[in-house]
Structure formats: C-alpha cells, structure tokens
mmCIF file of C-alpha atoms (C1' of nucleotides) in Angstrom:
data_model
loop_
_atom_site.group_PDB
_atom_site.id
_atom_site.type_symbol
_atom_site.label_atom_id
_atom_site.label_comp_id
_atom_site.label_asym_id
_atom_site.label_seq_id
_atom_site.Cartn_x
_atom_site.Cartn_y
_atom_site.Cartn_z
ATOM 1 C CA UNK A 1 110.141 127.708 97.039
ATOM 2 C CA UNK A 2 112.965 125.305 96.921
ATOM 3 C CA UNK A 3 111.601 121.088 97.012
ATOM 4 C CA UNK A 4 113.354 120.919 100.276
ATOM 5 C CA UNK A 5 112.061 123.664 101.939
ATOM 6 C CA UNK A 6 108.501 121.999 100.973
ATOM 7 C CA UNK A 7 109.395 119.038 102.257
ATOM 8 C CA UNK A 8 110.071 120.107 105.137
ATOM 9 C CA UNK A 9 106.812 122.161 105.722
ATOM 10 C CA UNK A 10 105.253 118.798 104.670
ATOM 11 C CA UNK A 11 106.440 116.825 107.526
ATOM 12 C CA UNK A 12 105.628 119.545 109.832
ATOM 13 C CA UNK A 13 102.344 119.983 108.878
ATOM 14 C CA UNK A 14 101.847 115.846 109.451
ATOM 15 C CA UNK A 15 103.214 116.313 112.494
ATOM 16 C CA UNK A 16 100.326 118.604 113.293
ATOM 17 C CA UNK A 17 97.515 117.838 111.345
ATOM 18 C CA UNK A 18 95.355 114.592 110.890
ATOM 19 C CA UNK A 19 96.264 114.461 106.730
ATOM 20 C CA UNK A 20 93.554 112.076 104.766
ATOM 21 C CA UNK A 21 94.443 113.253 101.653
ATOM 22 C CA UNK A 22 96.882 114.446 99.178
ATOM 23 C CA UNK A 23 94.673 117.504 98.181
ATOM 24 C CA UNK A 24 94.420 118.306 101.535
ATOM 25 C CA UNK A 25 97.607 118.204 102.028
ATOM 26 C CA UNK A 26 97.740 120.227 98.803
ATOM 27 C CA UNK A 27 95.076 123.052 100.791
ATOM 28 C CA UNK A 28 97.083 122.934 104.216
ATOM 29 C CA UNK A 29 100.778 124.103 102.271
ATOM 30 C CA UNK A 30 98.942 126.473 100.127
ATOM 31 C CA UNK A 31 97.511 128.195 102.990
ATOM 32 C CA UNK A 32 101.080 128.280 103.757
ATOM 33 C CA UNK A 33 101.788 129.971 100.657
ATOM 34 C CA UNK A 34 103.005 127.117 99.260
ATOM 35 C CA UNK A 35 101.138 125.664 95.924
ATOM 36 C CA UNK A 36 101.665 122.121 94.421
ATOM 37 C CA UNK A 37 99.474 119.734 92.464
ATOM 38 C CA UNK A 38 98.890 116.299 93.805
ATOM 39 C CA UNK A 39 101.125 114.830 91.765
ATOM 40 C CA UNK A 40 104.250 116.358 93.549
ATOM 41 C CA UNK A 41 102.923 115.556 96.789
ATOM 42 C CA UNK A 42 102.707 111.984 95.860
ATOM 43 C CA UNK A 43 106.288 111.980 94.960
ATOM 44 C CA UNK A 44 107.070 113.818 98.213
ATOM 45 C CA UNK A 45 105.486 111.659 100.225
ATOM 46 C CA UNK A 46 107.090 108.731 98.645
ATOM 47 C CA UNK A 47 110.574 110.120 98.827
ATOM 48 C CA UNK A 48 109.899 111.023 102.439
ATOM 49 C CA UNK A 49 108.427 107.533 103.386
ATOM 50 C CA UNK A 50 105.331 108.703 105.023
ATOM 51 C CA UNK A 51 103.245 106.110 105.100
ATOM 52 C CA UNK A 52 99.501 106.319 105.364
ATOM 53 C CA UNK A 53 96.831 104.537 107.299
ATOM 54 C CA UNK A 54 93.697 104.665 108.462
ATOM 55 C CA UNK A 55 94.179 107.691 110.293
ATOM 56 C CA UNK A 56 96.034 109.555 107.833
ATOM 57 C CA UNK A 57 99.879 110.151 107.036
ATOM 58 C CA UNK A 58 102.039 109.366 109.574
ATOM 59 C CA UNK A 59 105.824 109.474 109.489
ATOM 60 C CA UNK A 60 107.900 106.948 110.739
ATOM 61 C CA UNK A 61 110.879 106.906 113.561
ATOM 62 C CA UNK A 62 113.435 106.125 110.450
ATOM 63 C CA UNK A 63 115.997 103.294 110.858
ATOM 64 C CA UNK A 64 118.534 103.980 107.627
ATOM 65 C CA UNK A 65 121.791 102.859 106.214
ATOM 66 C CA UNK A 66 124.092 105.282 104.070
ATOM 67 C CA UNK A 67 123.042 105.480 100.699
ATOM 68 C CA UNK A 68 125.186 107.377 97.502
ATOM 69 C CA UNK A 69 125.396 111.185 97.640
ATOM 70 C CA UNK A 70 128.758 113.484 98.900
ATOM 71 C CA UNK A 71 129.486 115.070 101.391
ATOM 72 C CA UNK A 72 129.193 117.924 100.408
ATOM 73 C CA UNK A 73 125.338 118.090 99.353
ATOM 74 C CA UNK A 74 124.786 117.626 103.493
ATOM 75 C CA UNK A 75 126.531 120.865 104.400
ATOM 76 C CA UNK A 76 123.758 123.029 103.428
ATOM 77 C CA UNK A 77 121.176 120.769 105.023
ATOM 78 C CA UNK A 78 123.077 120.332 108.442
ATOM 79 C CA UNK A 79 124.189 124.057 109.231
ATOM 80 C CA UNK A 80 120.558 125.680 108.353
ATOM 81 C CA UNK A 81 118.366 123.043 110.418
ATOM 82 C CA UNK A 82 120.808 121.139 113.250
ATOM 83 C CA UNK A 83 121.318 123.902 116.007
ATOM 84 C CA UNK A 84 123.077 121.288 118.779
ATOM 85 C CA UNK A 85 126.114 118.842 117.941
ATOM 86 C CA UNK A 86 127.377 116.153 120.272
ATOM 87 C CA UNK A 87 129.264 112.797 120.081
ATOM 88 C CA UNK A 88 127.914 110.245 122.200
ATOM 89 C CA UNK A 89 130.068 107.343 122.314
ATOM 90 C CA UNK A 90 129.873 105.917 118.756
ATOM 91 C CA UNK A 91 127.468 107.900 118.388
ATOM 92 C CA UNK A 92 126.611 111.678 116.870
ATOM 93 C CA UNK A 93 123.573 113.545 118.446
ATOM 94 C CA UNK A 94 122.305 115.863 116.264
ATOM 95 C CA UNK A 95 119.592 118.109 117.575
ATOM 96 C CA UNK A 96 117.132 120.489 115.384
ATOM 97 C CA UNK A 97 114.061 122.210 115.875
ATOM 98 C CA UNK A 98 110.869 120.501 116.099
ATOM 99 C CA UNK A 99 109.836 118.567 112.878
ATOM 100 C CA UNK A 100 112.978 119.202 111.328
ATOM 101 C CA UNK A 101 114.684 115.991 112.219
ATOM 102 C CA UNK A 102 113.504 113.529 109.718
ATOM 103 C CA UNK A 103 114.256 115.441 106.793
ATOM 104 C CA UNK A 104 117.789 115.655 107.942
ATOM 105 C CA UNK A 105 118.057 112.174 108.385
ATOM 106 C CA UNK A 106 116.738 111.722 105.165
ATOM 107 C CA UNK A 107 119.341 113.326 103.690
ATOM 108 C CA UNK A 108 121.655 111.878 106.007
ATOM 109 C CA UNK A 109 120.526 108.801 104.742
ATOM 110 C CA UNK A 110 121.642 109.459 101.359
ATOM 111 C CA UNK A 111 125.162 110.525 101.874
ATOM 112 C CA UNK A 112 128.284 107.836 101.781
ATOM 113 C CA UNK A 113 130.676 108.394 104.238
ATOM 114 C CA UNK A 114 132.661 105.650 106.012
ATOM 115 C CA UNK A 115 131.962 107.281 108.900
ATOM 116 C CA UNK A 116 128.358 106.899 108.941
ATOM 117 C CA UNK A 117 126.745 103.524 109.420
ATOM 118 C CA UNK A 118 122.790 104.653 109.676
ATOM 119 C CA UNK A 119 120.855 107.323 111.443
ATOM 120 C CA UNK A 120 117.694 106.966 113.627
ATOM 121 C CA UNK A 121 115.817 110.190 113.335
ATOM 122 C CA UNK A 122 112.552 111.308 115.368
ATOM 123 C CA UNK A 123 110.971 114.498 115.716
ATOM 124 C CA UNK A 124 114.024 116.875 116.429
ATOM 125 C CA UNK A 125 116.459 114.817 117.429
ATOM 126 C CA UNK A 126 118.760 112.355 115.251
ATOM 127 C CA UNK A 127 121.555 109.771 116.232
ATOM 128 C CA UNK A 128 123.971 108.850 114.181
ATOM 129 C CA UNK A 129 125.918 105.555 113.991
ATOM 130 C CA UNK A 130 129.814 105.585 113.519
ATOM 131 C CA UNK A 131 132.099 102.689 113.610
ATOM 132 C CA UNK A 132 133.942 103.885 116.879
ATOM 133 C CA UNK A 133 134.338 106.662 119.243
ATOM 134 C CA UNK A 134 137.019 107.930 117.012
ATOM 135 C CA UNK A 135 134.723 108.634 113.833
ATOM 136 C CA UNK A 136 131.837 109.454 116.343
ATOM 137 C CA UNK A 137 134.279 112.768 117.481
ATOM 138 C CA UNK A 138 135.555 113.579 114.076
ATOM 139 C CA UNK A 139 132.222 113.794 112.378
ATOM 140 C CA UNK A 140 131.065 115.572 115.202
ATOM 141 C CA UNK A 141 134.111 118.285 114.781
ATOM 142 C CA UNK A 142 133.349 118.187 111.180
ATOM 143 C CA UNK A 143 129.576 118.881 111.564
ATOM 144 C CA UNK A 144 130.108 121.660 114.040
ATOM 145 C CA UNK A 145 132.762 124.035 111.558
ATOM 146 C CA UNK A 146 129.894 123.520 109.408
ATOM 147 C CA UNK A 147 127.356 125.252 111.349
ATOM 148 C CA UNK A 148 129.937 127.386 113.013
ATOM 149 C CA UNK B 1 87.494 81.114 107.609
ATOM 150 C CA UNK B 2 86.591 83.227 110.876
ATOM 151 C CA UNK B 3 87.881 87.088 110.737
ATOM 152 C CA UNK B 4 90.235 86.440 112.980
ATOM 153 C CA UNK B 5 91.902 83.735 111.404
ATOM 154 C CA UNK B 6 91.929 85.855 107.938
ATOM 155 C CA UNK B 7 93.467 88.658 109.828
ATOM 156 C CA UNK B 8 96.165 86.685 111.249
ATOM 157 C CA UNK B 9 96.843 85.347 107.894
ATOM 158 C CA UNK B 10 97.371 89.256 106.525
ATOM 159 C CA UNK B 11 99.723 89.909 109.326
ATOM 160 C CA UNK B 12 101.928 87.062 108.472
ATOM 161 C CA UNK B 13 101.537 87.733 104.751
ATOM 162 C CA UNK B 14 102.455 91.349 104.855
ATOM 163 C CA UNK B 15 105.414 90.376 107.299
ATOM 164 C CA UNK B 16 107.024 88.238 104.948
ATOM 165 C CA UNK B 17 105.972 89.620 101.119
ATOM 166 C CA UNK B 18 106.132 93.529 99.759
ATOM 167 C CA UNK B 19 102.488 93.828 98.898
ATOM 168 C CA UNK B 20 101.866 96.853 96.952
ATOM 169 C CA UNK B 21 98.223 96.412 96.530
ATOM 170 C CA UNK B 22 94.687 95.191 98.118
ATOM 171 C CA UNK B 23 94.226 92.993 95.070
ATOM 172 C CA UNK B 24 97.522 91.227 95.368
ATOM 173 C CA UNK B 25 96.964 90.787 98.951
ATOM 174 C CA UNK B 26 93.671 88.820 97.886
ATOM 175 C CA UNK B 27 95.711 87.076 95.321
ATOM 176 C CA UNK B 28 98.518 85.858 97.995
ATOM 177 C CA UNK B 29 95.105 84.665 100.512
ATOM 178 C CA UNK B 30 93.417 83.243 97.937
ATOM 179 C CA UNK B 31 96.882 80.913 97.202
ATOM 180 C CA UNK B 32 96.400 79.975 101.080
ATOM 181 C CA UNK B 33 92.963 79.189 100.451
ATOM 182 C CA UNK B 34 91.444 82.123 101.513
ATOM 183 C CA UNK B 35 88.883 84.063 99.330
ATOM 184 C CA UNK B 36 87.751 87.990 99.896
ATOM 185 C CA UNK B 37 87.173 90.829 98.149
ATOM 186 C CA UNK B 38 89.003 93.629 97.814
ATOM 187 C CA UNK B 39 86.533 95.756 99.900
ATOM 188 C CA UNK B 40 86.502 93.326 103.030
ATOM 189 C CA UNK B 41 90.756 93.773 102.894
ATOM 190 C CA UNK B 42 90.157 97.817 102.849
ATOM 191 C CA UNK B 43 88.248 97.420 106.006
ATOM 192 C CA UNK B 44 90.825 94.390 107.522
ATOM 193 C CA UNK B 45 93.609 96.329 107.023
ATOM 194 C CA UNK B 46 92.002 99.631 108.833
ATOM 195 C CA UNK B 47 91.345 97.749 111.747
ATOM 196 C CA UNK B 48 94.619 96.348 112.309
ATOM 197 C CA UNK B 49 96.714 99.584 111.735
ATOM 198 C CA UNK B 50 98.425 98.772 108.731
ATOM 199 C CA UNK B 51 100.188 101.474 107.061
ATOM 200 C CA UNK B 52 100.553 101.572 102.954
ATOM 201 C CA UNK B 53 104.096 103.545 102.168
ATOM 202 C CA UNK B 54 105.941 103.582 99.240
ATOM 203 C CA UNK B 55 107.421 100.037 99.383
ATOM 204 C CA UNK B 56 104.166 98.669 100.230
ATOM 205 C CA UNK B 57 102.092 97.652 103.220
ATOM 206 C CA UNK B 58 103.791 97.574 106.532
ATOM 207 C CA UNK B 59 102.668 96.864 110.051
ATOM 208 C CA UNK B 60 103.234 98.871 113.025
ATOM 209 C CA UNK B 61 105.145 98.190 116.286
ATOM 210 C CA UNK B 62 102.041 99.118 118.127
ATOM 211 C CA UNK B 63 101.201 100.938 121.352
ATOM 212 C CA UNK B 64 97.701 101.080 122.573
ATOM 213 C CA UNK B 65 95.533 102.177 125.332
ATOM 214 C CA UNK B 66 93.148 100.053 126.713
ATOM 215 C CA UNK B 67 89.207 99.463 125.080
ATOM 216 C CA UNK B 68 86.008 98.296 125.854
ATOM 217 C CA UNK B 69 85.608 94.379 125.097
ATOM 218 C CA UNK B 70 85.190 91.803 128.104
ATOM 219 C CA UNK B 71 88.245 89.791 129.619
ATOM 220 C CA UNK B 72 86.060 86.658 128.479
ATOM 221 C CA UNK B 73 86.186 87.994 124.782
ATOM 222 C CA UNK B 74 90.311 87.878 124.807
ATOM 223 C CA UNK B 75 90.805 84.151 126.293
ATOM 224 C CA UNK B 76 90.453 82.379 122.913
ATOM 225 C CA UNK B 77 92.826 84.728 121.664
ATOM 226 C CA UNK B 78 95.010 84.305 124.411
ATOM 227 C CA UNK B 79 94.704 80.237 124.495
ATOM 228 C CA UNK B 80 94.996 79.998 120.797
ATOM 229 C CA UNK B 81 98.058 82.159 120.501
ATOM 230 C CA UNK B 82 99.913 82.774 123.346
ATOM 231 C CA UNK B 83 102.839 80.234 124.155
ATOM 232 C CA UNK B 84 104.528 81.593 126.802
ATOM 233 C CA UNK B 85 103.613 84.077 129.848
ATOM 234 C CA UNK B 86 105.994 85.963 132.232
ATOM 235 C CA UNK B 87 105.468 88.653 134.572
ATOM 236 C CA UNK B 88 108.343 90.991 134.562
ATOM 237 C CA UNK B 89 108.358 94.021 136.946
ATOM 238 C CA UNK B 90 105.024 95.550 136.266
ATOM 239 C CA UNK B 91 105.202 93.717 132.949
ATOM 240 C CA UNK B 92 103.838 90.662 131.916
ATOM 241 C CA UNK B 93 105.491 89.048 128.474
ATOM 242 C CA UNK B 94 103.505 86.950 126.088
ATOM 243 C CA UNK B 95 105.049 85.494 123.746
ATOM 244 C CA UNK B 96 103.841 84.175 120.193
ATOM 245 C CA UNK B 97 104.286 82.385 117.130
ATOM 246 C CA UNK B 98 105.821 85.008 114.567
ATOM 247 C CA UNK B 99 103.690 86.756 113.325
ATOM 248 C CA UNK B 100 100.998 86.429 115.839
ATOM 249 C CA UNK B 101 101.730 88.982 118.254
ATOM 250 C CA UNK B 102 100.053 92.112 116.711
ATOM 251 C CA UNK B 103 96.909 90.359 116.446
ATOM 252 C CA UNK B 104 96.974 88.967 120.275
ATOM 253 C CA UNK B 105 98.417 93.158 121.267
ATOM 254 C CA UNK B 106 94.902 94.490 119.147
ATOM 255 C CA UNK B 107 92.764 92.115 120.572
ATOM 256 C CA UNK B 108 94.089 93.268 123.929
ATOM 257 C CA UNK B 109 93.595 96.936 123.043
ATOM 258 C CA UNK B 110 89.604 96.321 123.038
ATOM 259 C CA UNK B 111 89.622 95.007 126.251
ATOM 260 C CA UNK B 112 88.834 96.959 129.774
ATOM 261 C CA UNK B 113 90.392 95.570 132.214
ATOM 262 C CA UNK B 114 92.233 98.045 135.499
ATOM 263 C CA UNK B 115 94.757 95.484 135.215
ATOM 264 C CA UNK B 116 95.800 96.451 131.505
ATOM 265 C CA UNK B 117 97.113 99.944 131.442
ATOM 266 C CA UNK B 118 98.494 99.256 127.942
ATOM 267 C CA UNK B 119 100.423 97.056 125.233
ATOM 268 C CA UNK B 120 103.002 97.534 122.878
ATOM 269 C CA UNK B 121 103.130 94.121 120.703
ATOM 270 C CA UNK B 122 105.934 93.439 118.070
ATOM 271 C CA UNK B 123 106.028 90.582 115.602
ATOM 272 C CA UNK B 124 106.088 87.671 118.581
ATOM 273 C CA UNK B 125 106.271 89.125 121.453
ATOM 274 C CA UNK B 126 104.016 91.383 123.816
ATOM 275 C CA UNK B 127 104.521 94.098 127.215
ATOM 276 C CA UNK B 128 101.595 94.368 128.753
ATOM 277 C CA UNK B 129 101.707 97.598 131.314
ATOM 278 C CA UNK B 130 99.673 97.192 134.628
ATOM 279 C CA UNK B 131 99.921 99.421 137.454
ATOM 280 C CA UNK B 132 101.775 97.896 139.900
ATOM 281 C CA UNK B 133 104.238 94.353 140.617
ATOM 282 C CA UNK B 134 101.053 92.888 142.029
ATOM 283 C CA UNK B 135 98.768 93.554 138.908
ATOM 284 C CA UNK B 136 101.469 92.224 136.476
ATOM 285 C CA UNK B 137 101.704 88.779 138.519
ATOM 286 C CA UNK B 138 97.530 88.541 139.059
ATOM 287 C CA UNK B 139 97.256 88.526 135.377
ATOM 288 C CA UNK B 140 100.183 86.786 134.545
ATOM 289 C CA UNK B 141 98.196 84.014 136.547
ATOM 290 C CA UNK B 142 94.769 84.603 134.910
ATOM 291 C CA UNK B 143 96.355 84.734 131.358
ATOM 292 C CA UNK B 144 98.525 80.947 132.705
ATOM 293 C CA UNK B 145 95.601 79.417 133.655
ATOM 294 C CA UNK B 146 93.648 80.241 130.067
ATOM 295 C CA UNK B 147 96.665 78.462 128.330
ATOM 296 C CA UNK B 148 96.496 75.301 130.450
ATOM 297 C "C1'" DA C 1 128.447 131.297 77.397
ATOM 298 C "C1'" DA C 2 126.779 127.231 75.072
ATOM 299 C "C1'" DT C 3 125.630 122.512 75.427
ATOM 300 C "C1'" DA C 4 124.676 118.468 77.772
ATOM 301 C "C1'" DT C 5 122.750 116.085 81.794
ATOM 302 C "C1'" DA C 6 119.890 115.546 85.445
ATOM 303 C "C1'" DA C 7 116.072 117.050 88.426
ATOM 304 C "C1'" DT C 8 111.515 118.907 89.054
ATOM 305 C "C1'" DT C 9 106.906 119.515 87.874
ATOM 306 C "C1'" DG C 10 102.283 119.232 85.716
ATOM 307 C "C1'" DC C 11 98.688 117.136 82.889
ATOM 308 C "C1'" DA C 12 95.902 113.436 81.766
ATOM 309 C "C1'" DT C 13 94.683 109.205 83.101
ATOM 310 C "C1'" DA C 14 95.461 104.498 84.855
ATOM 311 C "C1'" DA C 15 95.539 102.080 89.103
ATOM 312 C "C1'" DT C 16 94.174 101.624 93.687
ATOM 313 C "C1'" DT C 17 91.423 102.304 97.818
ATOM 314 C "C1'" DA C 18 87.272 103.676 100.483
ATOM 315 C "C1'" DT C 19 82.332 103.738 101.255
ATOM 316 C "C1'" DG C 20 76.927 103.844 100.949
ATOM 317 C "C1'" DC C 21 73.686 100.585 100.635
ATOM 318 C "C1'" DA C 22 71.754 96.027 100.535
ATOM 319 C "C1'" DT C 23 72.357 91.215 101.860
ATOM 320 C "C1'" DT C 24 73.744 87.406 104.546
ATOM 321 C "C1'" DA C 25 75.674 85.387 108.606
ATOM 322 C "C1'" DT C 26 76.420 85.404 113.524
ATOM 323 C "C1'" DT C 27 75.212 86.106 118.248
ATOM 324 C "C1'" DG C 28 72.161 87.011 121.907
ATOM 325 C "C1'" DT C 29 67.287 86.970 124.115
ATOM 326 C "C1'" DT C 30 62.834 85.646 125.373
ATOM 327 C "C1'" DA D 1 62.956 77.648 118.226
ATOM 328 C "C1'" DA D 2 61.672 82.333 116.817
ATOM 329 C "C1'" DC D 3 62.924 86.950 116.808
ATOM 330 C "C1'" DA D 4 65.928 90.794 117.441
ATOM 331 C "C1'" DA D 5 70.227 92.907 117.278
ATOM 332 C "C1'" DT D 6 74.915 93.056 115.734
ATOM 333 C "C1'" DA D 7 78.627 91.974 112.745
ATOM 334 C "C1'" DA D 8 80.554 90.692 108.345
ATOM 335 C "C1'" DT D 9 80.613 90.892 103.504
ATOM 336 C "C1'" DG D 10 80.006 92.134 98.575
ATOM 337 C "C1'" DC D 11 78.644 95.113 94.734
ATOM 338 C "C1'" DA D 12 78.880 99.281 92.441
ATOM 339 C "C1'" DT D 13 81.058 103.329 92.372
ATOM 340 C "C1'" DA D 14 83.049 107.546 94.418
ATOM 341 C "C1'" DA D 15 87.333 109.176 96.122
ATOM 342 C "C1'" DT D 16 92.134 109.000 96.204
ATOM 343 C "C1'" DT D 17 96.775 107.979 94.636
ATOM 344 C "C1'" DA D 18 100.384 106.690 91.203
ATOM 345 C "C1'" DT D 19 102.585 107.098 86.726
ATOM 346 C "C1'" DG D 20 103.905 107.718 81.525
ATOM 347 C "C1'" DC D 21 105.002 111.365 78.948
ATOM 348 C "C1'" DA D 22 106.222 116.049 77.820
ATOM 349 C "C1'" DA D 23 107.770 120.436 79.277
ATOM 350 C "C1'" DT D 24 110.449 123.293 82.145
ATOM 351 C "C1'" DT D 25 114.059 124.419 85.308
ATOM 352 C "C1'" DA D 26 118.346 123.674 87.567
ATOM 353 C "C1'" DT D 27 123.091 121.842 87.543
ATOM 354 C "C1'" DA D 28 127.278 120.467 85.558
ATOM 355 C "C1'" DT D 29 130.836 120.316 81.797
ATOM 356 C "C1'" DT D 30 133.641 121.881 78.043
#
DNA sequence: AATATAATTGCATAATTATGCATTATTGTT
DNA sequence: AACAATAATGCATAATTATGCAATTATATT
C-alpha cells in the first residue's frame, strides 16, 4: 500500500464518516485492509490539512499557490484519478471521482509550473488558475495526452 | 468578563495570531486581561466551531441552520455589534467590526425565528437567508430599529 | 550494482485536549 | 428576598495527538 493510495482512502473515509479520533481512523482503514499506527495518521492528516473540530476531521475547500515539485511527479497522480479535462477561460477544470479531488490538488499544490497560479479543490472537482486563456488551453492539452 | 465578550476576544485573537495551543491561547487573553483555564477554552472553542489543523487554530466561514433561542436573546448581540443593516433580495447584510461577525452569525444560529432560514457569517460581514423579498425587508427593519 | 540521499514508518513518550464531578455564579419564579 | 433551575467554571485526570530518535524502505547518482 503506497502513502498515496492511503491518503487517499483517508480523505474518503472523512468524507463519509464522523472521525473523532486518530485510532479510529486507524480501525476504519484497517477494516479497509489498510494498517497504520497513529503516528502516520498524524502525519497524514497534517500533510493533508484536515483540520479537526468538535465534530471530528473535516477537510477543507483548499485555496493553494504552487509550491516546489516537477512536473513530472503530477503525471502519475493526474492520469490515474482526473477522468474529465476542460479549460475554462483562465481556467483548467479538472474533474475526478468523488473524494478524489483534494488529494489531487494537493499535489497540484506542490508542483511549480508558470502556468499554474493556485488550485481550488472540493470534493471531485478542481479549478485551476493560469495566467491567461493561453496557458489555461495548453495545460489543458498537456493534462489530457497524459491521461490519454 | 461575560462569555460573550471572552469569545469575541478568541475570534479576534485566532484571526490575527497562529495559535498552536489552548495554553497559548490563555496566555495571549490573559495579556488582554483576560484570565481562564485551559478547560473553559476546550469548551469555548467547541462552541464556536473552531477547527485545530496543522498550522494552528482556524475559524470557519460558517453556514448554519436556524436554533432554538428567542429573538429577544439576539438584540444585545445585534445592538452591540452590528453597524450596518441592508436588505438585499431575500438577503439582509449585517455588517461588523472585524472580527465580530462569526460571533453575531452563531448567536443567530440559536435563534428560531420563520424569518431566518439561515446565515453564513465571514470575518465582518453576515447573509442572512429568509424566505421571501418581504421577510428580508421585515427583519431588516426589526434588526434597524434594535441598533437605533 | 554499490553507495549516497531522501522518504516513510514505528516506538516511546512528551505535549495537548477533553471530560466527569464538584463548586460557584447567574437567571428566573413564587 | 428566598428558592429553584440553569449556566459557567475549575480541578484532576483520562483521552488524544505530536514528535525526537532510530530503523527501514525507496529513490537517485556514480
């Protein structure tokens, strides 16, 4: 079981479940067949920026700005969760299956491209911010060979 | 110091500082004069929402449904914080000092009134939902006359 | 392939937060 | 005012979360 994969089955679960704790957090992935002490989950949760409150873990609508990694470290995360690619203006639509979203906004978040201002990501859909309609259509084009 | 006041004074401190902890949180009240324990802050920051992520404690754009409390209950809230009142469509607009308007948008949440369908309440300003153009002027008036 | 570098994870435990119970303060009633 | 009922608060401590350190695994470089 690969961290992202986790990840992702950690949002989806908070999606779903009223979460009050990182062990039973830790009970709802196992039954998943997933197992992970505490400790990861409070680095998960951290690097995911789930915040918690009175009634449990919730995660955020994320507002982000482009952080350090390439390009290339995207690819994989783009073509296996986005199934629906669309410029939109400035913008880039990206569209994934339910609860996948944030995670790939996270990782959008963390990719450097001039071409990418900042995301917004919800529950399965994400838009992205480019400087003009030109960069919105040409990281569109780019995303789509990927998950052609 | 009333409840009210100290919760106010959270808001605004939590706005403006990254507070990683209950204890610093009594540390930055007790430097505006306000002493609690660490146990009273559990239970403040419960009932106003406020979410504890990775880079500390952050508050909520909030949208609620209405409660229980009496109109009556509300006007000191109202009179003591609201500066400005505006009907707009089926809207009506308070506006706040920063900082104020989560506290005015919970208060608002515990009242039951057929006018109030719901609020959503940022850092100073607050939509109030009612049911039709009519309702949003009628209580645009009741709320104008509370603040004269 | 061998070595170096970075990422991931767990354990033990420190740090932080939540809560049962008792106490005090506030509000409402007769 | 006296009494009752409700709300607010603190103490002690249980429950939960975060973190230093070491070990392991994955990734990159020569």
């Amino acid at each position: 079981m690969k961290k992202i994969q986790r990840k992702t089955l950690i949002i989806d679960i908070i999606n779903h479940n009223q979460v009050f704790s990182q062990e039973q957090l830790a009970s709802l992935l196992l039954s998943e067949g997933v197992e992970v002490t505490q400790t990861t989950l409070s680095r998960d949760l951290a690097e995911l920026n789930i915040l918690k409150g009175s009634s449990g873990y919730v995660i955020q609508e994320q507002v982000a700005i482009t952080g350090s990694k390439n390009l290339n470290d995207i690819e994989k995360v783009i073509s296996q969760y986005v199934v629906y690619i669309s410029p939109a203006a400035s913008l880039v639509v990206l569209k994934t299956n339910p609860g996948h979203a944030q995670l790939v906004g996270f990782e959008l978040d963390s990719v450097k491209v001039n071409e990418i201002v900042g995301n917004v990501s919800g529950d399965d859909t994400i838009f992205i911010a480019t400087p003009s309609i030109q960069d919105a259509l040409a990281l569109s084009e780019l995303f789509k060979q990927w998950i052609h």
